[in-house]
Coordinates of C-alpha atoms in Angstrom, one line a residue:
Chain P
X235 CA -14.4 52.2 -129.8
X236 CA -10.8 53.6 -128.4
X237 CA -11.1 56.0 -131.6
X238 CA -14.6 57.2 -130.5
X239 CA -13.8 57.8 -127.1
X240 CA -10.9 60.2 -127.6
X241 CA -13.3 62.3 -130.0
X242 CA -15.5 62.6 -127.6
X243 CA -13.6 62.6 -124.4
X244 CA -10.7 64.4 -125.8
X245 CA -12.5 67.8 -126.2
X246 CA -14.7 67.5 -123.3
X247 CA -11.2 66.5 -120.9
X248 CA -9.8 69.8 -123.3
X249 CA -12.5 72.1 -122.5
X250 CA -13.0 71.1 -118.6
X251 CA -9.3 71.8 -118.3
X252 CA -9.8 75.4 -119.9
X253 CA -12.9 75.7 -118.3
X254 CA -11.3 75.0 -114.6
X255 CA -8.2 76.5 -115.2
X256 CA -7.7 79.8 -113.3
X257 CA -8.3 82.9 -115.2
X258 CA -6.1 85.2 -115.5
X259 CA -6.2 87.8 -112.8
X260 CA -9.4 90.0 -113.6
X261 CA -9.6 93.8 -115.6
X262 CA -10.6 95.2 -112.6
X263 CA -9.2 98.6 -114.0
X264 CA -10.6 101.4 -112.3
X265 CA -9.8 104.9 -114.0
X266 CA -9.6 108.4 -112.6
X267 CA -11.7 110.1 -114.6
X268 CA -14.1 107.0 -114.3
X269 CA -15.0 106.2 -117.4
X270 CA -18.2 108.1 -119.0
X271 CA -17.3 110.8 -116.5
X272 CA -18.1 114.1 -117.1
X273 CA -16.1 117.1 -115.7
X274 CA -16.9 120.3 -115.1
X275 CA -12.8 120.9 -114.9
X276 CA -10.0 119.6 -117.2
X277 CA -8.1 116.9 -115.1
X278 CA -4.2 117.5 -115.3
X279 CA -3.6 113.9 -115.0
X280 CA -5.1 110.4 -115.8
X281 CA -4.4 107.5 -113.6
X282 CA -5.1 103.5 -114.6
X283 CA -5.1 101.1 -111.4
X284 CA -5.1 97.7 -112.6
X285 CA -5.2 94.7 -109.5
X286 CA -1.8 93.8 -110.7
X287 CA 1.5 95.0 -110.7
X288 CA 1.7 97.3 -113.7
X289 CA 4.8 97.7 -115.8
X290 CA 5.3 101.5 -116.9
X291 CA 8.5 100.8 -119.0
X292 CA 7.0 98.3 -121.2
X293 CA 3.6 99.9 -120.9
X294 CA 1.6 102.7 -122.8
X295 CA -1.2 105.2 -122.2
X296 CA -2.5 107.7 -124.2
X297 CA -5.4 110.1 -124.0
X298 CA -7.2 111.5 -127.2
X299 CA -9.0 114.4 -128.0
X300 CA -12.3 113.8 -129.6
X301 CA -10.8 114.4 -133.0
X302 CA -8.1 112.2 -132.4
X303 CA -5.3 114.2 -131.8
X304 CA -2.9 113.2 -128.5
X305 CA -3.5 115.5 -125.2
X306 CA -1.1 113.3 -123.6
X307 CA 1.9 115.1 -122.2
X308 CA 4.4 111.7 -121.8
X309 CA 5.5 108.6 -123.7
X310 CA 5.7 106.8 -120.7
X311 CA 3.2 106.7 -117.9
X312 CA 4.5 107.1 -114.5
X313 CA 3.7 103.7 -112.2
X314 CA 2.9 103.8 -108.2
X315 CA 1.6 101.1 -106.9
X316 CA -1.2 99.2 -109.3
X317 CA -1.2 102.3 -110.7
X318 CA -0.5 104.2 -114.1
X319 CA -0.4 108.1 -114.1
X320 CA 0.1 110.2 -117.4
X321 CA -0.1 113.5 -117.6
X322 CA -2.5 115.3 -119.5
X323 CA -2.6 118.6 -121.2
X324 CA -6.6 119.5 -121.8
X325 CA -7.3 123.0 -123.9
X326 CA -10.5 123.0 -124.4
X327 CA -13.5 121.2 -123.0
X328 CA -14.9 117.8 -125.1
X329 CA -14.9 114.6 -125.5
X330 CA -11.8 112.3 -124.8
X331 CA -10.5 108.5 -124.7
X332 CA -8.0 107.1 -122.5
X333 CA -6.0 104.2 -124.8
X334 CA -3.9 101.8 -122.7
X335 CA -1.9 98.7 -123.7
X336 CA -0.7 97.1 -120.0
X337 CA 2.0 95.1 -119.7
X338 CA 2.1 93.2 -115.9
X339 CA 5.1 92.0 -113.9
X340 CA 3.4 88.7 -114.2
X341 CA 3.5 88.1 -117.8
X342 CA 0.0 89.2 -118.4
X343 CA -0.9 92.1 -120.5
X344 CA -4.7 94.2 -121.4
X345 CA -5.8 97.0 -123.2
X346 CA -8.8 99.1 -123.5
X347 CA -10.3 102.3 -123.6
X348 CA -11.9 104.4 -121.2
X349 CA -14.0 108.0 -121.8
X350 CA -14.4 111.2 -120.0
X351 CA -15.8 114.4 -121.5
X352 CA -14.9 117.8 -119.9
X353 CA -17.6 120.3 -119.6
X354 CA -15.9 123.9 -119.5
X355 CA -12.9 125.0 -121.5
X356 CA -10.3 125.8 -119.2
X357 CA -8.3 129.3 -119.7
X358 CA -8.0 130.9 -122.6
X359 CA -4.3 130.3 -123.3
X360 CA -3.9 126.9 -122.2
X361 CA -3.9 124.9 -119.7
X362 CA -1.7 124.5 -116.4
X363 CA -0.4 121.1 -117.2
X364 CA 2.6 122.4 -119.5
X365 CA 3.9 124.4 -116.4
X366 CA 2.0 122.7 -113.6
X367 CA 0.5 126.0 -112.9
X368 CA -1.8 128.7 -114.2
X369 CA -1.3 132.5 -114.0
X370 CA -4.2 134.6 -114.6
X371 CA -3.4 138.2 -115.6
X372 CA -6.3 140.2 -113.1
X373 CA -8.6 141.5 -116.2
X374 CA -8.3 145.2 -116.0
X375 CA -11.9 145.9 -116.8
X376 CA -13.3 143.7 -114.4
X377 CA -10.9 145.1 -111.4
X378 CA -12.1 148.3 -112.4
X379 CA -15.5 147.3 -112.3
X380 CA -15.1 145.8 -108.6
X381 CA -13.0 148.7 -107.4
X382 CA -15.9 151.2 -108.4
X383 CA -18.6 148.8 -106.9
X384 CA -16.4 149.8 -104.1
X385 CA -16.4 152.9 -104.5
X386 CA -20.3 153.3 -104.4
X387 CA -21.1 151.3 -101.4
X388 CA -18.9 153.7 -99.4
X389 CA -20.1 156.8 -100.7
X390 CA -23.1 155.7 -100.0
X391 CA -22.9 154.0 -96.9
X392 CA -21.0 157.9 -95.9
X393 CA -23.8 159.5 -97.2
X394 CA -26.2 157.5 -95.3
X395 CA -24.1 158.2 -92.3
X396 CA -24.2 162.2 -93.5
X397 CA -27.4 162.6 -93.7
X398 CA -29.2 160.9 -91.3
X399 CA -33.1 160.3 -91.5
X400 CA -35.8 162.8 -90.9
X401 CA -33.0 165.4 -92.7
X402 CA -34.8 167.6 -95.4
X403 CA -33.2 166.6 -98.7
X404 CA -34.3 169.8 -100.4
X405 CA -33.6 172.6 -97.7
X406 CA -30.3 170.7 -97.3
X407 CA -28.9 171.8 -100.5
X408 CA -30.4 175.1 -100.0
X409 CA -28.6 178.1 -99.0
X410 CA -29.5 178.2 -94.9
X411 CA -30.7 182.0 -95.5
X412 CA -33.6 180.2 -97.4
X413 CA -34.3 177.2 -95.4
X414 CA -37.8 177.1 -94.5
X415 CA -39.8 174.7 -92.6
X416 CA -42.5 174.7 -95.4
X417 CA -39.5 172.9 -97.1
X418 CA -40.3 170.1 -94.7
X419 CA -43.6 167.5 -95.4
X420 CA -46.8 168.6 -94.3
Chain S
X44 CA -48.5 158.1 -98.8
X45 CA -50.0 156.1 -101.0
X46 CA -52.6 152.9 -99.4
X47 CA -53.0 150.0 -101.3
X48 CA -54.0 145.7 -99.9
X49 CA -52.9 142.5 -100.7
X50 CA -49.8 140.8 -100.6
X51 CA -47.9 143.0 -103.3
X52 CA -48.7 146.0 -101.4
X53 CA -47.3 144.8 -97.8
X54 CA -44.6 143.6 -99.5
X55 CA -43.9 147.5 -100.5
X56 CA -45.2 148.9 -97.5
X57 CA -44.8 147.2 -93.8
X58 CA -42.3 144.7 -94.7
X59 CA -40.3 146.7 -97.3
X60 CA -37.6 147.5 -95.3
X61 CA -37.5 143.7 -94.4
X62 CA -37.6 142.7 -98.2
X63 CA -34.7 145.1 -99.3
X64 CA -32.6 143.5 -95.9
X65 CA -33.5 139.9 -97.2
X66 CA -33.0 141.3 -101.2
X67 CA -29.7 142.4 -99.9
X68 CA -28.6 139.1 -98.1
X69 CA -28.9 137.6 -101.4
X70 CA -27.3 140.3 -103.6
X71 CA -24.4 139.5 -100.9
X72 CA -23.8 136.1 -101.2
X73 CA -24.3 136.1 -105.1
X74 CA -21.4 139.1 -104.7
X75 CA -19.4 136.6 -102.8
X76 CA -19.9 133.9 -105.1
X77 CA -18.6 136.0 -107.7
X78 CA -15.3 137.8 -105.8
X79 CA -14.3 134.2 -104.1
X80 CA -14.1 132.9 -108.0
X81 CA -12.3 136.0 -108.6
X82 CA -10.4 135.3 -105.9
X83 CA -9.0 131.8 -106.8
X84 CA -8.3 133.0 -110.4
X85 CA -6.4 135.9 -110.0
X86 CA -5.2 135.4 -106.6
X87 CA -4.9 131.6 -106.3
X88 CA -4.3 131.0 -110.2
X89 CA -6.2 128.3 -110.2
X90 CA -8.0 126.7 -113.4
X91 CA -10.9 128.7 -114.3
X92 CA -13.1 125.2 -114.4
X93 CA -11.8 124.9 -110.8
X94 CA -12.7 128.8 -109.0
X95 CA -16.1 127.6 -108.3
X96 CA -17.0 130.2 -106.0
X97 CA -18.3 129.1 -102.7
X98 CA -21.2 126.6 -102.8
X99 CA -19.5 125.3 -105.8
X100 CA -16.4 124.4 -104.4
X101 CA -18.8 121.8 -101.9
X102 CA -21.1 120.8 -104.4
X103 CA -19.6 121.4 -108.1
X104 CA -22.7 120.0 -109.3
X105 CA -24.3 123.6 -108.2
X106 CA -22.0 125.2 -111.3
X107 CA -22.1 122.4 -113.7
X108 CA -25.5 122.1 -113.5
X109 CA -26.0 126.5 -114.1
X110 CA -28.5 125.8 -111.5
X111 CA -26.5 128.1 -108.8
X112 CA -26.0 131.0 -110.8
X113 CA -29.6 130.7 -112.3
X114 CA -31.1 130.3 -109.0
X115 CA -29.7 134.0 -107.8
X116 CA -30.4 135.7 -111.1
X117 CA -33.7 134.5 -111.0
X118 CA -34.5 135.4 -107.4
X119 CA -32.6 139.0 -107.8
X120 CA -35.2 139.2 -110.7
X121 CA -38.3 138.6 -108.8
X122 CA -37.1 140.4 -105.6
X123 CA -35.9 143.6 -108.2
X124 CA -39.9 143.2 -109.3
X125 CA -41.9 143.0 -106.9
X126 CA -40.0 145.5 -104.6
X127 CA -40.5 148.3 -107.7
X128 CA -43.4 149.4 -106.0
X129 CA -42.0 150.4 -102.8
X130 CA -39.8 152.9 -105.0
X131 CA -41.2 156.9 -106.3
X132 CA -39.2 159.6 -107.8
X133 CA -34.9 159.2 -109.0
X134 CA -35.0 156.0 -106.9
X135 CA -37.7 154.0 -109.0
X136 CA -35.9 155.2 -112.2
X137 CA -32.6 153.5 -110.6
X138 CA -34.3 150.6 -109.5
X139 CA -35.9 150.3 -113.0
X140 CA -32.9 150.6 -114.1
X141 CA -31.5 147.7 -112.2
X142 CA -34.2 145.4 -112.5
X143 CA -34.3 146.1 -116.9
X144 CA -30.3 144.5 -116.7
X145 CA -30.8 141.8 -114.3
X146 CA -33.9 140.6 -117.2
X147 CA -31.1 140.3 -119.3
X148 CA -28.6 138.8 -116.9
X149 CA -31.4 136.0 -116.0
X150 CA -31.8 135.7 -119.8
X151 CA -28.3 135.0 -120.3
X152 CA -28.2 132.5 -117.2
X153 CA -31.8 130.8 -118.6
X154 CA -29.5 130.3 -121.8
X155 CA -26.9 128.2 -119.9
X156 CA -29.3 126.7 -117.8
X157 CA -31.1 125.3 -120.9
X158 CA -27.4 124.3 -122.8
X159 CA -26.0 122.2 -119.5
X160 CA -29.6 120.7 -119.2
X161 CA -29.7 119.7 -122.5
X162 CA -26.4 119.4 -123.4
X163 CA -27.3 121.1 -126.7
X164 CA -25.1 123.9 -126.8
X165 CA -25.8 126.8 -128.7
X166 CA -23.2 129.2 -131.2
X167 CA -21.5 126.1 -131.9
X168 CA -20.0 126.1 -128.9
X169 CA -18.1 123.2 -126.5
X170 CA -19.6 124.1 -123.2
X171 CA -23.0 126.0 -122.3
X172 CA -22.3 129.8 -123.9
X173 CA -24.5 132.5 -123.8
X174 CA -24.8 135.6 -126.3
X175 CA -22.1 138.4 -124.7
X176 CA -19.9 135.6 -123.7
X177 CA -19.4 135.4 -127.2
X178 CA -17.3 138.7 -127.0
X179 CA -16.2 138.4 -123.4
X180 CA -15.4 135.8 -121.4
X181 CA -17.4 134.4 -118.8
X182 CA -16.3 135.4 -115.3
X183 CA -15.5 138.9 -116.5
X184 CA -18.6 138.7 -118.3
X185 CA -20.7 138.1 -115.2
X186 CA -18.7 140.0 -112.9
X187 CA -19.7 143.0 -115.2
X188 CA -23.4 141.8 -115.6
X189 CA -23.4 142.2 -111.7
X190 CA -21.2 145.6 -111.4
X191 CA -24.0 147.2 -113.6
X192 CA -26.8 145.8 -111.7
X193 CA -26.2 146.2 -108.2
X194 CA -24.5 150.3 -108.9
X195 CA -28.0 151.3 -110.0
X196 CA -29.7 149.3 -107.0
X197 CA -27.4 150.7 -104.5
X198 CA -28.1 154.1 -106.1
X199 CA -32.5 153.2 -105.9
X200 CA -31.3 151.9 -102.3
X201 CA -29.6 155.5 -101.5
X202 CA -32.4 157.7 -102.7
X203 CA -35.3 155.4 -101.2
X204 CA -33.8 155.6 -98.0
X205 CA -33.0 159.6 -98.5
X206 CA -35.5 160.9 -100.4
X207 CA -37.3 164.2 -101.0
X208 CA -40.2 165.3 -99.6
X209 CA -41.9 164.8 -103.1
X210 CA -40.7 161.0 -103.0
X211 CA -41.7 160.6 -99.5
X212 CA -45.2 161.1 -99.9
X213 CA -45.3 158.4 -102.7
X214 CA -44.0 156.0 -100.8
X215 CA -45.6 152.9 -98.9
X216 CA -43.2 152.1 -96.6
X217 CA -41.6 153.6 -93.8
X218 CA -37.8 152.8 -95.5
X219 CA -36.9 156.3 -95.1
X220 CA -37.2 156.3 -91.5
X221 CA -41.1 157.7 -90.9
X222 CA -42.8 156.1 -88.4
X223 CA -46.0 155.2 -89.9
X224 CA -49.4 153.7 -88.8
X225 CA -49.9 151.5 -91.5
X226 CA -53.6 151.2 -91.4
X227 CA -54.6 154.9 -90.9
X228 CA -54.2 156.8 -94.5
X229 CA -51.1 159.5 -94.2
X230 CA -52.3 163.1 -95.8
X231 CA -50.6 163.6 -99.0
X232 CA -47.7 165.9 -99.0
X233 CA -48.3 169.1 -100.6
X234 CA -45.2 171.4 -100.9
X235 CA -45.5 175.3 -100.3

């Protein structure tokens, strides 16, 4: 009887202890991008907040290109707070994974994955996150292109002003000894 | 002066001079979309996903979508068409001329529009890309698009407003400053 007790009870004391116990603090992990975001810019940073104190040093977080190849720009994420920040260095737009493995100041630890895709390729020639920022070299063709825009609206716009309406187009670029009034609409 | 009814014909004769002002407000804010996004790239240096022009930079969604830049090529086309009409002489040619390159523009925006809707995107491509942005990039690509529409439409502007007498009698519309009766029939101009 004593021997049938403790296989029953035993497991069902076992699992109401495990059951009961409190869990270990939840995965609330929130990402920035959220994940299945999709961006119409490349972000220049990633950021994991966790509901508990993160630790950076014994911590990793990686983001991937969708072939797999690192766009990460540090080994170590950067902690503030609940949060993890890493740096990111996006060329071209796509699909990409944010990999984390979290260690916590209380003894816990998670890791998981979180997806973002970025709509339009940044600059040709990289991105800003190398440098944290982006010069642009004003495209000649296009400067040109405005400038004569320009251009046009005030000639025209003087010319408007020049020749104001009611003036006779034709006898005004004829020589005055040849103006005539039948120049003029009947 | 030519007389004509209906709808198409009041747009190109009483209230063509409104149309063009109203055509123009839009040519102007699709202008300052275009030079604010210049603006923030070559002036600002920011990240070409992040120049989003005006309404863009309040609702992103606007450019991500294509629906913002679709939504002015495709009014610019139907104003450019239904205010031909209104035009006679070197100004129609102009305007003709203007309205055959915004087709295309709109063209290229419908190609975008259809890539971000679906999220199919054509040429192999990692992002909605249209045909000449295959050989030039997109902001200078569209800032070109509209430097070669709106110098011919400024052009069609000029001459509709200062035309010959030739032109003036084919008009409908009292653009050029005439001060027309529209419901009595103007005698047709005949030159000496």
């Amino acid at each position: 009887m004593l021997r049938l007790l403790r296989i029953v009870l035993l497991p069902l004391v076992v699992g109401s202890v495990l059951l009961l116990a409190p869990a270990p603090a939840a995965a609330a992990t929130v990402s920035n991008p959220a994940d299945g975001a999709a961006l119409a810019a490349a972000p220049r940073q990633v950021t994991l907040t966790f509901t508990r104190e993160p630790v950076a040093e014994a911590s990793q977080v990686s983001v991937l290109s969708g072939d797999g190849r690192p766009v990460s720009e540090s080994a170590q994420p950067v902690r503030a707070g609940l949060s993890l920040t890493q740096p990111v260095g996006i060329a071209r737009a796509g699909d990409f994974t944010i990999v984390y493995s979290v260690k916590f100041a209380d003894g816990g630890h998670e890791q998981g994955t979180r997806r973002f895709r970025v709509l339009t390729d940044p600059a040709p020639g990289g991105t800003d996150a190398h440098a944290g920022h982006t010069a642009h070299d004003v495209d000649p063709v296009s400067a040109t292109l405005l400038v004569v825009d320009g251009l046009v609206v005030l000639v025209v716009v003087f010319l408007l002003i020049l020749r104001r309406p009611g003036a006779d187009p034709v006898a005004w670029r004829l020589p005055s000894a040849e103006r005539k009034s039948d120049d003029r609409t009947a | 002066m030519r007389q004509n009814s209906g709808v198409l014909a009041r747009i190109n004769g009483r209230y063509h001079r409104v149309m063009l002002r109203l055509f123009l407000i839009v040519v102007i804010a699709h202008w300052a979309e275009h030079l604010v996004q210049a603006y923030q790239i070559w002036v600002l240096n920011k990240p070409r996903p992040q120049a989003r022009g005006v309404l863009g930079q309040f609702w992103p969604w606007l450019v991500t979508s294509e629906w913002l830049h679709y939504g002015y090529a495709i009014v610019m086309l139907v104003f450019l068409f239904l205010l031909l009409p209104g035009f006679s002489g070197r100004s129609k040619v102009w305007w003709g001329i203007a309205l055959g390159l915004q087709f295309w523009h709109h063209i290229e925006h419908l190609l975008l529009l259809i890539q971000a809707q679906t999220g199919t995107f054509f040429f192999g491509g990692t992002v909605p890309t249209s045909v000449a942005q295959l050989v030039v990039p997109r902001v200078e690509l569209h800032l070109f698009y509209n430097s070669v529409v709106f110098i011919p439409m400024v052009i069609a502007m000029y001459l509709h407003l200062r035309p010959t007498p030739a032109e003036r009698a084919n008009v409908t519309c009292d653009c050029a400053g005439q001060q027309t009766s529209f419901s009595q029939p103007v005698p047709r101009v005949t030159t000496a």
